[in-house]
Amino acid sequence: MASMFMAPTFSLLSVNRSSSGCRKPDCTPRQYHAITMRIEKPLEELYNVRVERQVSPKRLEELGVSRWSIWKTGKSRLPWDWHVDQLVYIEEGEVRVVPDGSKKYMQFVAGDLVRYPKWFEADLFFNGPYQERYRFRAYGDD
């Protein structure tokens, strides 16, 4: 299942050239709301969560992922807060990440490499078997 929070496919300048021809002074409030909702920043950007989708074996080798610690779970909900930056490679399953105080979520699936920033708080929802490899990042790691 693809994430519903994808990067906008157009720039702010293209709003005035949309197929509806809607410009702020010409729009109904409903049309303007629909346009502004489409250009809202993705949650990953708002919360500084970085994700690389479908990471290549070469990239995994460069990072040494095979030597990272393993964590597994089944269907569950887990409230979590990160006290350090953490890098996670999802080997199996998927996770919905609901940032503290948000009604929206990010979704990450097997093959994704996710970096959670220090002090990030969220509820994690696992719909079935899940396995990840993880490592904590030291200051200055990139």
Coordinates of C-alpha atoms in Angstrom, one line a residue:
M1 CA 0.0 0.0 0.0
A2 CA 1.5 3.3 -1.0
S3 CA 1.9 6.2 1.4
M4 CA -0.9 8.8 1.1
F5 CA 1.6 11.5 1.9
M6 CA 3.5 12.0 -1.3
A7 CA 5.4 15.1 -2.4
P8 CA 3.4 17.7 -4.3
T9 CA 3.5 17.2 -8.0
F10 CA 3.4 20.9 -8.8
S11 CA 4.9 24.1 -7.5
L12 CA 3.1 27.1 -6.0
L13 CA 3.5 28.9 -9.3
S14 CA 1.6 26.2 -11.1
V15 CA -1.5 26.7 -8.9
N16 CA -2.4 29.7 -11.1
R17 CA -2.1 27.5 -14.2
S18 CA -4.2 24.6 -12.9
S19 CA -6.7 22.9 -15.2
S20 CA -9.5 24.6 -13.3
G21 CA -8.1 28.0 -14.0
C22 CA -8.7 28.9 -10.3
R23 CA -6.8 31.8 -8.8
K24 CA -7.3 32.9 -5.3
P25 CA -9.5 35.9 -6.1
D26 CA -11.6 33.8 -8.5
C27 CA -12.0 30.6 -6.4
T28 CA -14.8 29.6 -4.2
P29 CA -13.6 28.9 -0.7
R30 CA -14.1 25.1 -1.4
Q31 CA -11.9 25.2 -4.6
Y32 CA -9.2 27.3 -2.8
H33 CA -9.2 24.8 0.2
A34 CA -8.8 21.9 -2.2
I35 CA -5.8 23.5 -3.9
T36 CA -4.1 24.5 -0.6
M37 CA -4.6 21.0 0.8
R38 CA -2.8 19.6 -2.2
I39 CA 0.3 21.7 -1.5
E40 CA 0.5 21.0 2.2
K41 CA 4.0 19.7 3.2
P42 CA 4.3 16.0 3.7
L43 CA 4.5 14.8 7.3
E44 CA 8.0 13.5 6.7
E45 CA 9.2 17.0 6.0
L46 CA 7.2 18.6 8.9
Y47 CA 8.7 16.2 11.4
N48 CA 12.2 15.8 9.8
V49 CA 11.7 12.1 9.2
R50 CA 13.8 11.0 6.2
V51 CA 12.9 8.1 4.1
E52 CA 14.5 6.3 1.1
R53 CA 12.1 4.0 -0.7
Q54 CA 13.1 0.6 -2.0
V55 CA 16.8 0.9 -1.1
S56 CA 19.2 -0.9 -3.3
P57 CA 21.4 -3.8 -2.1
K58 CA 24.5 -1.7 -2.8
R59 CA 23.2 1.0 -0.5
L60 CA 22.4 -1.5 2.2
E61 CA 26.0 -2.9 1.9
E62 CA 27.5 0.6 2.1
L63 CA 25.6 1.2 5.3
G64 CA 26.4 -2.2 6.8
V65 CA 22.8 -3.0 7.5
S66 CA 23.4 -6.7 7.8
R67 CA 25.4 -6.0 11.0
W68 CA 22.6 -3.8 12.6
S69 CA 20.4 -5.1 15.5
I70 CA 17.1 -6.8 14.7
W71 CA 13.7 -6.0 16.2
K72 CA 10.5 -7.9 15.5
T73 CA 6.9 -7.6 16.5
G74 CA 3.4 -8.8 15.5
K75 CA 0.2 -6.9 15.2
S76 CA 0.4 -4.2 17.9
R77 CA 0.4 -0.5 18.8
L78 CA 3.5 1.0 20.4
P79 CA 3.8 4.6 21.7
W80 CA 7.4 5.6 21.2
D81 CA 9.8 8.5 21.6
W82 CA 13.2 8.7 20.2
H83 CA 16.0 10.0 22.6
V84 CA 18.6 9.7 19.8
D85 CA 18.5 9.7 16.0
Q86 CA 17.7 6.2 14.8
L87 CA 18.2 4.7 11.3
V88 CA 15.8 1.8 10.5
Y89 CA 15.7 -0.6 7.5
I90 CA 12.3 -2.4 7.3
E91 CA 12.9 -6.0 6.2
E92 CA 9.3 -7.3 6.6
G93 CA 5.8 -5.8 7.0
E94 CA 4.7 -2.2 7.3
V95 CA 4.3 0.4 10.0
R96 CA 2.0 3.4 10.3
V97 CA 3.6 6.3 12.2
V98 CA 1.2 8.8 13.8
P99 CA 3.2 11.8 15.2
D100 CA 2.2 12.9 18.6
G101 CA -0.8 15.3 18.3
S102 CA -1.4 14.5 14.6
K103 CA -4.5 12.9 13.0
K104 CA -2.4 12.0 9.9
Y105 CA 0.1 9.3 9.5
M106 CA 3.2 8.3 7.6
Q107 CA 3.5 4.7 6.2
F108 CA 6.7 2.8 5.7
V109 CA 7.0 -0.7 4.2
A110 CA 9.5 -3.4 3.6
G111 CA 12.5 -2.0 1.6
D112 CA 12.3 1.5 3.1
L113 CA 15.2 3.1 5.0
V114 CA 13.8 5.5 7.6
R115 CA 15.7 8.0 9.8
Y116 CA 13.8 9.1 12.9
P117 CA 15.1 12.3 14.5
K118 CA 16.0 12.7 18.1
W119 CA 13.0 13.7 20.3
F120 CA 10.4 12.6 17.8
E121 CA 7.3 11.2 19.5
A122 CA 4.7 9.0 17.7
D123 CA 2.4 6.0 18.0
L124 CA 3.5 3.1 15.8
F125 CA 0.9 0.7 14.4
F126 CA 1.8 -2.7 13.1
N127 CA -0.9 -4.7 11.2
G128 CA 1.0 -8.0 11.2
P129 CA 4.5 -9.5 11.3
Y130 CA 7.1 -6.8 11.2
Q131 CA 10.9 -6.9 11.3
E132 CA 13.4 -4.2 11.1
R133 CA 17.2 -3.7 11.4
Y134 CA 18.2 -0.6 13.3
R135 CA 21.1 1.4 14.6
F136 CA 21.3 4.5 16.7
R137 CA 23.2 7.4 15.2
A138 CA 25.9 9.3 16.9
Y139 CA 26.2 13.1 16.6
G140 CA 27.6 13.9 13.2
D141 CA 26.8 10.6 11.5
D142 CA 25.4 11.0 8.0

